[in-house]
Amino acid sequence: MTGKRKVVGVLGGMGPEATVDFMAKVIARTPGETDQDHIHMLVDHNPTVPNRQDAILGDGEDPGPAMAAMARRLETAGADFLVMPCNTAYVFEQSVIDAVDIPLVSIIDETIAALPDDCDAVGLLATDGCLKADVYQKALRRQGIRAIEPTDGDMAVLMQTVYAIKAGDTGPAVAETMRKLALALVEDGAGAVIAGCTEIPLVLDQTMLDVPLLSSTDILAQKTVQLALSE
Amino acid sequence: MTGKRKVVGVLGGMGPEATVDFMAKVIARTPGETDQDHIHMLVDHNPTVPNRQDAILGDGEDPGPAMAAMARRLETAGADFLVMPCNTAYVFEQSVIDAVDIPLVSIIDETIAALPDDCDAVGLLATDGCLKADVYQKALRRQGIRAIEPTDGDMAVLMQTVYAIKAGDTGPAVAETMRKLALALVEDGAGAVIAGCTEIPLVLDQTMLDVPLLSSTDILAQKTVQLALSE
């Protein structure tokens, strides 16, 4: 059976713990008992890709060429399709798409596709770069769904919190800050919240919110397993 | 600074969760705050490598060729040195060493090197294949240290427990079983215990034992960080 499975290429390290969290979720969602039941992932865990926020906000090196090089390396090594466990990286997805002949699964499109049908306003917890690039909002507008973004003050707190998580702090204080940021979106009318940054599910989970929480990491992991096991 | 760092090639997937645990430990032990401070790891997370125990015990396919192919793929992709977060795989290390021109760090040698100086008897928690292959015992004999192995009955329990962990069960019952297996070695005279299988540290940690516990995963992670950051 394993011969028919697809090999997953992972552009990782954006950030490091988010990549490990993604891999753990792929493993947990793969049916089977033995090592050999699992999915073959080629992971380029390359934390040296230039900062995506800085590039979007105008004062940093373009991460596109580094991402394209990773994609080519993964294709050469045998990947059948690519994923990136980083929402903000998708702002630069064209660099990856142009570099290789294998498909890139979009964490943005898959997360939007997983929204509940009856939801007409969605809260977005994502980096300032990701929100400025309008990737989630554009996808939501196409479906007539209103995007609710953090206030400027909350956005500053969110970015501090994301960088704290990247620095290794996933403790209860950080989790509570993230929960409050999500609750503020719910108070502003969000019927669901998208954790649209792969650092967020490291501290925030569904048990902490009364509205549906869409973890972009979990949704990408689920899609990855489904594609890898399909013939 | 990142330009001088070495790229780590990881022969992974043996087993899947042990690889993720190893990566998380490399990340946790790397000094720094931002993504860009971290180490570049190329990971061939290939759970389809034939079962190492079965090959050693005489009734399974040789995993050497699959491991050699992984090593070549990682060298081609740019790895400067190789690690394998799997003790039993080191029984087949010659296949890897012969396949590439870059060094392979030995989890066995590094773990032995980390033993306390005053220890004259060491308990070995490792798979039956690993113990049958005599890799840890041989290294201990060279240093005049006595190896204490689980009884046949305990060995059967240990293998069931390792396979339960590989199947995703890292709950308290499994952890308690592993602790009892370690305690039996201490009762037999072990002044330290080697967790010589990368599944074991997923459930057993130093807080659960009164004698030093050497986690082969932690020791390999520490060495990996040290080598990657060296010039």
Coordinates of C-alpha atoms in Angstrom, one line a residue:
Chain A
M1 CA 0.0 0.0 0.0
T2 CA 2.8 2.4 0.9
G3 CA 4.0 2.3 -2.7
K4 CA 0.9 4.2 -3.9
R5 CA 1.2 6.9 -1.2
K6 CA 2.3 10.3 -2.1
V7 CA 5.4 11.9 -0.6
V8 CA 4.8 15.2 1.1
G9 CA 7.2 18.1 0.7
V10 CA 7.2 20.5 3.7
L11 CA 8.6 24.0 3.5
G12 CA 9.3 24.3 7.2
G13 CA 10.9 26.4 9.9
M14 CA 8.5 29.3 9.5
G15 CA 8.5 29.1 12.5
P16 CA 10.3 26.1 13.9
E17 CA 7.8 25.0 16.6
A18 CA 4.9 25.4 14.2
T19 CA 6.6 23.0 11.8
V20 CA 7.0 20.4 14.5
D21 CA 3.4 21.0 15.6
F22 CA 2.2 20.4 12.0
M23 CA 4.3 17.2 11.7
A24 CA 2.9 15.9 15.0
K25 CA -0.6 16.6 13.8
V26 CA 0.0 14.8 10.5
I27 CA 1.3 11.8 12.4
A28 CA -1.7 11.9 14.9
R29 CA -4.2 12.0 12.0
T30 CA -2.7 9.2 10.0
P31 CA -4.5 5.9 10.6
G32 CA -2.3 2.9 11.6
E33 CA -0.3 1.3 14.3
T34 CA 3.2 0.8 13.0
D35 CA 6.0 3.1 11.7
Q36 CA 5.3 1.8 8.2
D37 CA 1.7 3.0 8.2
H38 CA 2.9 6.6 8.3
I39 CA 3.3 9.2 5.7
H40 CA 6.7 10.0 4.0
M41 CA 7.4 13.7 4.6
L42 CA 10.5 15.4 3.2
V43 CA 10.9 18.5 5.5
D44 CA 13.2 21.4 4.7
H45 CA 13.2 22.9 8.1
N46 CA 14.9 26.2 7.1
P47 CA 14.5 28.9 9.7
T48 CA 16.8 31.1 7.8
V49 CA 14.1 32.2 5.3
P50 CA 14.0 36.0 5.6
N51 CA 11.2 37.3 7.9
R52 CA 7.9 37.3 6.0
Q53 CA 6.4 40.2 8.0
D54 CA 9.3 42.5 7.4
A55 CA 9.2 41.9 3.7
I56 CA 5.4 42.6 3.5
L57 CA 5.7 45.7 5.6
G58 CA 8.3 47.0 3.3
D59 CA 11.6 46.9 5.2
G60 CA 12.9 43.4 4.7
E61 CA 14.5 41.0 2.2
D62 CA 12.1 39.2 -0.1
P63 CA 11.8 35.6 1.2
G64 CA 10.5 34.4 -2.3
P65 CA 13.9 33.2 -3.6
A66 CA 14.7 31.2 -0.5
M67 CA 11.3 29.6 -0.6
A68 CA 11.7 28.8 -4.3
A69 CA 15.0 27.1 -3.6
M70 CA 13.4 25.0 -0.8
A71 CA 10.6 24.0 -3.2
R72 CA 13.0 23.0 -5.9
R73 CA 15.1 21.0 -3.4
L74 CA 12.0 19.1 -2.1
E75 CA 10.8 18.4 -5.7
T76 CA 14.3 17.1 -6.6
A77 CA 14.3 14.9 -3.5
G78 CA 11.0 13.3 -4.6
A79 CA 8.1 15.3 -3.1
D80 CA 4.7 14.8 -5.0
F81 CA 3.1 17.9 -3.5
L82 CA 4.1 20.8 -1.3
V83 CA 2.7 22.4 1.9
M84 CA 3.9 25.3 4.0
P85 CA 2.8 25.3 7.7
C86 CA 2.9 29.1 7.7
N87 CA 0.0 31.4 6.7
T88 CA 2.1 34.5 6.1
A89 CA 4.4 32.6 3.7
Y90 CA 1.4 32.2 1.4
V91 CA 1.7 35.9 0.5
F92 CA 4.8 34.7 -1.4
E93 CA 3.2 31.5 -2.8
Q94 CA 3.7 32.6 -6.4
S95 CA 7.5 32.3 -5.9
V96 CA 7.0 28.6 -5.0
I97 CA 4.4 27.9 -7.6
D98 CA 6.6 29.3 -10.4
A99 CA 9.7 27.3 -9.1
V100 CA 8.3 23.7 -9.4
D101 CA 6.0 21.4 -11.4
I102 CA 4.3 19.9 -8.3
P103 CA 1.3 21.4 -6.6
L104 CA 1.3 23.6 -3.5
V105 CA -1.6 23.1 -1.2
S106 CA -2.9 26.5 0.1
I107 CA -3.4 26.7 3.9
I108 CA -5.6 29.8 3.2
D109 CA -8.0 28.1 0.8
E110 CA -8.2 25.0 2.9
T111 CA -9.0 27.0 6.0
I112 CA -11.6 29.1 4.3
A113 CA -13.2 25.8 2.9
A114 CA -13.5 24.5 6.4
L115 CA -15.7 27.4 7.7
P116 CA -19.2 26.4 8.9
D117 CA -21.9 27.1 6.3
D118 CA -24.0 29.4 8.5
C119 CA -21.2 31.8 9.4
D120 CA -21.5 35.4 8.0
A121 CA -18.7 37.1 10.0
V122 CA -15.3 35.6 10.8
G123 CA -12.7 36.8 13.2
L124 CA -9.1 36.7 11.9
L125 CA -6.2 36.1 14.2
A126 CA -3.2 36.5 11.9
T127 CA 0.0 38.4 11.6
D128 CA -0.1 42.1 10.6
G129 CA 1.8 41.1 7.4
C130 CA -0.7 38.4 6.5
L131 CA -3.7 40.8 7.2
K132 CA -2.0 43.7 5.3
A133 CA -1.6 41.3 2.3
D134 CA -5.4 40.8 2.3
V135 CA -5.1 37.0 1.5
Y136 CA -7.8 35.9 4.0
Q137 CA -10.0 38.9 3.6
K138 CA -10.0 38.5 -0.2
A139 CA -11.0 34.8 0.1
L140 CA -13.8 35.7 2.6
R141 CA -15.1 38.5 0.4
R142 CA -15.5 36.1 -2.5
Q143 CA -17.9 34.1 -0.3
G144 CA -19.7 37.1 1.1
I145 CA -18.3 36.6 4.6
R146 CA -17.4 39.6 6.6
A147 CA -13.8 39.6 8.0
I148 CA -13.4 41.0 11.6
E149 CA -9.8 42.0 12.3
P150 CA -8.2 42.9 15.7
T151 CA -8.1 46.6 16.6
D152 CA -4.7 48.3 16.2
G153 CA -4.1 47.9 19.9
D154 CA -4.9 44.3 19.9
M155 CA -2.8 43.8 16.7
A156 CA 0.3 45.1 18.6
V157 CA -0.4 42.6 21.4
L158 CA -1.0 39.8 18.9
M159 CA 2.4 40.4 17.2
Q160 CA 4.2 40.5 20.6
T161 CA 2.5 37.3 21.5
V162 CA 3.3 35.5 18.2
Y163 CA 7.0 36.5 18.6
A164 CA 6.9 35.3 22.3
I165 CA 5.6 31.9 21.0
K166 CA 8.4 31.8 18.3
A167 CA 10.8 32.4 21.2
G168 CA 9.5 29.4 22.9
D169 CA 7.0 30.8 25.4
T170 CA 3.8 28.7 25.2
G171 CA 2.8 29.1 28.9
P172 CA -0.6 29.9 30.4
A173 CA -0.1 33.7 30.4
V174 CA 0.6 33.7 26.6
A175 CA -2.4 31.4 26.1
E176 CA -4.7 33.6 28.1
T177 CA -3.6 36.7 26.1
M178 CA -4.4 34.8 22.9
R179 CA -7.8 33.8 24.2
K180 CA -8.6 37.4 25.1
L181 CA -7.6 38.5 21.6
A182 CA -10.0 35.8 20.2
L183 CA -12.8 36.8 22.5
A184 CA -12.5 40.5 21.4
L185 CA -13.3 39.3 17.9
V186 CA -16.3 37.3 19.1
E187 CA -17.5 40.4 21.0
D188 CA -17.2 42.3 17.7
G189 CA -19.6 39.9 16.0
A190 CA -17.4 37.0 14.8
G191 CA -19.4 33.7 14.6
A192 CA -16.1 31.8 14.2
V193 CA -12.4 32.5 14.6
I194 CA -9.6 31.6 12.2
A195 CA -6.3 30.9 13.9
G196 CA -4.6 32.1 10.7
C197 CA -1.0 31.9 12.0
T198 CA 0.6 28.5 12.8
E199 CA 2.0 29.8 16.1
I200 CA -1.5 30.4 17.4
P201 CA -2.6 26.8 17.8
L202 CA 0.5 26.2 19.9
V203 CA -1.4 28.0 22.7
L204 CA -5.1 28.3 21.7
D205 CA -7.5 25.4 21.2
Q206 CA -11.2 24.8 20.8
T207 CA -11.8 24.2 24.5
M208 CA -10.9 27.8 25.2
L209 CA -13.6 29.4 22.9
D210 CA -17.4 29.0 22.6
V211 CA -17.5 29.7 18.8
P212 CA -15.8 27.4 16.3
L213 CA -12.0 27.9 16.2
L214 CA -10.4 27.0 12.8
S215 CA -6.8 26.0 13.4
S216 CA -5.1 26.5 10.1
T217 CA -2.4 24.0 11.2
D218 CA -5.0 21.2 11.9
I219 CA -6.8 21.9 8.7
L220 CA -3.6 21.7 6.6
A221 CA -2.5 18.6 8.5
Q222 CA -5.9 16.9 7.7
K223 CA -5.7 17.9 4.0
T224 CA -2.1 16.6 3.9
V225 CA -3.0 13.2 5.2
Q226 CA -6.0 13.0 2.8
L227 CA -3.8 13.9 -0.2
A228 CA -0.9 11.7 0.8
L229 CA -3.1 8.6 1.2
S230 CA -5.1 9.2 -2.0
E231 CA -4.0 7.4 -5.1
Chain B
M1 CA 26.1 34.3 11.5
T2 CA 23.7 31.8 9.9
G3 CA 26.0 31.5 6.9
K4 CA 28.6 29.7 9.0
R5 CA 26.1 27.2 10.5
K6 CA 26.0 23.7 9.4
V7 CA 22.9 22.1 7.8
V8 CA 21.8 19.0 9.7
G9 CA 20.5 16.0 7.7
V10 CA 18.0 13.9 9.7
L11 CA 17.2 10.3 8.8
G12 CA 13.7 10.4 10.4
G13 CA 10.5 8.5 10.7
M14 CA 12.0 5.7 12.8
G15 CA 9.6 6.1 14.5
P16 CA 7.5 9.2 13.5
E17 CA 6.9 10.6 17.0
A18 CA 10.5 10.1 18.1
T19 CA 11.6 12.2 15.1
V20 CA 9.2 15.0 16.0
D21 CA 10.4 14.8 19.7
F22 CA 14.0 15.0 18.5
M23 CA 13.3 18.1 16.3
A24 CA 11.5 19.8 19.2
K25 CA 14.5 19.1 21.5
V26 CA 16.9 20.6 18.9
I27 CA 14.7 23.7 18.7
A28 CA 14.4 24.0 22.5
R29 CA 18.1 23.7 22.9
T30 CA 19.0 26.2 20.3
P31 CA 19.8 29.6 21.8
G32 CA 17.9 32.6 20.3
E33 CA 14.6 34.3 20.0
T34 CA 13.7 34.6 16.3
D35 CA 13.0 32.0 13.6
Q36 CA 16.3 33.0 12.0
D37 CA 18.3 32.0 15.0
H38 CA 17.4 28.4 14.5
I39 CA 19.2 25.5 12.9
H40 CA 18.5 24.4 9.3
M41 CA 17.5 20.7 9.4
L42 CA 16.7 18.7 6.3
V43 CA 14.5 15.9 7.5
D44 CA 13.7 12.7 5.5
H45 CA 10.8 11.6 7.6
N46 CA 10.5 8.2 6.0
P47 CA 8.4 5.8 8.0
T48 CA 8.5 3.2 5.2
V49 CA 12.1 2.1 6.1
P50 CA 11.7 -1.7 6.8
N51 CA 11.3 -2.7 10.4
R52 CA 14.8 -2.7 12.1
Q53 CA 13.9 -5.3 14.8
D54 CA 12.6 -7.8 12.2
A55 CA 15.8 -7.5 10.2
I56 CA 18.0 -8.0 13.2
L57 CA 16.0 -10.9 14.5
G58 CA 16.3 -12.6 11.1
D59 CA 12.9 -12.4 9.5
G60 CA 12.7 -9.1 7.8
E61 CA 13.9 -7.0 4.9
D62 CA 17.3 -5.3 5.3
P63 CA 16.6 -1.6 6.0
G64 CA 20.2 -0.7 4.9
P65 CA 19.4 0.2 1.3
A66 CA 16.5 2.4 2.2
M67 CA 18.7 4.2 4.8
A68 CA 21.5 4.6 2.3
A69 CA 19.1 6.2 -0.2
M70 CA 17.9 8.6 2.5
A71 CA 21.4 9.5 3.4
R72 CA 22.3 10.2 -0.3
R73 CA 19.1 12.3 -0.7
L74 CA 20.0 14.4 2.3
E75 CA 23.7 14.8 1.2
T76 CA 22.5 15.9 -2.3
A77 CA 20.0 18.4 -0.7
G78 CA 22.9 20.1 1.2
A79 CA 23.3 18.4 4.6
D80 CA 26.7 18.9 6.2
F81 CA 26.3 16.0 8.7
L82 CA 23.8 13.3 9.4
V83 CA 21.9 12.1 12.5
M84 CA 19.4 9.3 13.1
P85 CA 17.0 9.7 16.0
C86 CA 16.7 5.9 16.3
N87 CA 19.1 3.7 18.3
T88 CA 18.2 0.4 16.6
A89 CA 18.9 2.0 13.2
Y90 CA 22.6 2.3 14.2
V91 CA 22.9 -1.5 13.9
F92 CA 22.8 -0.7 10.1
E93 CA 25.0 2.5 10.3
Q94 CA 27.6 1.0 7.9
S95 CA 25.1 1.2 5.1
V96 CA 24.8 5.0 5.7
I97 CA 28.5 5.6 6.3
D98 CA 29.3 3.8 3.0
A99 CA 26.7 5.8 1.0
V100 CA 27.9 9.3 1.7
D101 CA 30.9 11.5 2.2
I102 CA 29.5 13.5 5.1
P103 CA 29.8 12.2 8.8
L104 CA 27.1 10.4 10.7
V105 CA 26.9 11.2 14.4
S106 CA 26.4 8.1 16.5
I107 CA 23.6 8.2 19.0
I108 CA 25.2 5.2 20.7
D109 CA 28.7 6.8 21.1
E110 CA 27.3 10.1 22.3
T111 CA 25.0 8.5 24.9
I112 CA 27.9 6.4 26.3
A113 CA 30.1 9.5 26.4
A114 CA 27.5 11.2 28.5
L115 CA 27.6 8.6 31.3
P116 CA 28.6 9.8 34.8
D117 CA 32.2 9.0 35.6
D118 CA 31.5 7.0 38.7
C119 CA 29.1 4.6 37.2
D120 CA 30.2 0.9 37.0
A121 CA 26.9 -0.7 36.0
V122 CA 24.3 0.7 33.6
G123 CA 20.8 -0.4 32.9
L124 CA 19.9 -0.6 29.2
L125 CA 16.3 0.1 28.1
A126 CA 16.5 -0.7 24.4
T127 CA 14.7 -2.8 21.9
D128 CA 15.4 -6.5 21.7
G129 CA 17.0 -6.0 18.2
C130 CA 19.3 -3.3 19.5
L131 CA 20.3 -5.4 22.5
K132 CA 20.8 -8.5 20.4
A133 CA 23.1 -6.5 18.1
D134 CA 25.3 -5.8 21.1
V135 CA 26.0 -2.2 20.2
Y136 CA 25.5 -0.6 23.6
Q137 CA 27.0 -3.6 25.5
K138 CA 30.2 -3.6 23.3
A139 CA 30.7 0.2 23.9
L140 CA 30.2 -0.3 27.7
R141 CA 32.6 -3.3 27.8
R142 CA 35.3 -1.1 26.2
Q143 CA 35.0 1.2 29.2
G144 CA 34.8 -1.6 31.8
I145 CA 31.2 -0.8 32.6
R146 CA 28.7 -3.6 33.3
A147 CA 25.5 -3.7 31.2
I148 CA 22.3 -4.7 33.0
E149 CA 19.6 -5.8 30.6
P150 CA 15.9 -6.4 31.2
T151 CA 14.9 -10.0 32.1
D152 CA 13.2 -12.0 29.3
G153 CA 9.8 -11.3 30.8
D154 CA 10.5 -7.6 31.1
M155 CA 11.9 -7.5 27.5
A156 CA 8.6 -8.7 26.2
V157 CA 6.8 -6.0 28.2
L158 CA 9.3 -3.4 26.9
M159 CA 8.7 -4.3 23.3
Q160 CA 4.9 -4.2 23.7
T161 CA 5.3 -0.8 25.3
V162 CA 7.6 0.6 22.6
Y163 CA 5.1 -0.6 19.9
A164 CA 2.2 1.0 22.0
I165 CA 4.1 4.3 22.0
K166 CA 4.8 4.0 18.2
A167 CA 1.0 3.5 17.9
G168 CA 0.4 6.8 19.6
D169 CA -0.2 5.8 23.2
T170 CA 1.9 8.0 25.5
G171 CA -0.5 8.0 28.4
P172 CA 0.2 7.5 32.2
A173 CA -0.3 3.7 32.2
V174 CA 2.4 3.3 29.5
A175 CA 4.7 5.8 31.3
E176 CA 4.2 3.8 34.6
T177 CA 5.0 0.5 32.9
M178 CA 8.2 2.1 31.5
R179 CA 9.1 3.4 34.9
K180 CA 8.8 0.0 36.4
L181 CA 11.0 -1.5 33.7
A182 CA 13.7 1.1 34.6
L183 CA 13.3 0.5 38.4
A184 CA 13.8 -3.3 37.8
L185 CA 17.2 -2.4 36.3
V186 CA 18.1 -0.2 39.3
E187 CA 17.1 -3.0 41.6
D188 CA 19.5 -5.3 39.7
G189 CA 22.3 -2.8 40.4
A190 CA 22.2 -0.2 37.7
G191 CA 23.7 3.1 38.8
A192 CA 22.3 4.9 35.8
V193 CA 19.7 3.9 33.1
I194 CA 20.1 4.5 29.4
A195 CA 16.9 5.2 27.5
G196 CA 18.4 3.7 24.4
C197 CA 15.4 3.8 22.2
T198 CA 13.9 7.1 21.1
E199 CA 10.4 6.1 21.9
I200 CA 11.3 5.8 25.6
P201 CA 11.8 9.5 26.4
L202 CA 8.3 10.1 25.0
V203 CA 7.0 8.7 28.3
L204 CA 10.0 8.5 30.7
D205 CA 11.9 11.4 32.1
Q206 CA 14.4 12.1 34.8
T207 CA 11.8 13.2 37.4
M208 CA 10.5 9.6 37.4
L209 CA 13.8 8.0 38.5
D210 CA 16.3 8.5 41.4
V211 CA 19.3 7.4 39.4
P212 CA 20.6 9.4 36.3
L213 CA 18.5 8.7 33.2
L214 CA 20.3 9.2 29.9
S215 CA 17.9 10.1 27.2
S216 CA 19.5 9.2 23.9
T217 CA 17.2 11.6 22.2
D218 CA 18.2 14.5 24.4
I219 CA 21.9 13.7 24.1
L220 CA 21.7 13.5 20.3
A221 CA 19.8 16.8 20.2
Q222 CA 22.4 18.5 22.3
K223 CA 25.2 17.2 20.1
T224 CA 23.4 18.2 17.0
V225 CA 23.0 21.8 18.2
Q226 CA 26.6 21.9 19.2
L227 CA 27.8 20.6 15.8
A228 CA 25.5 22.8 13.8
L229 CA 26.5 26.0 15.6
S230 CA 30.3 25.1 15.4
E231 CA 32.3 26.6 12.6

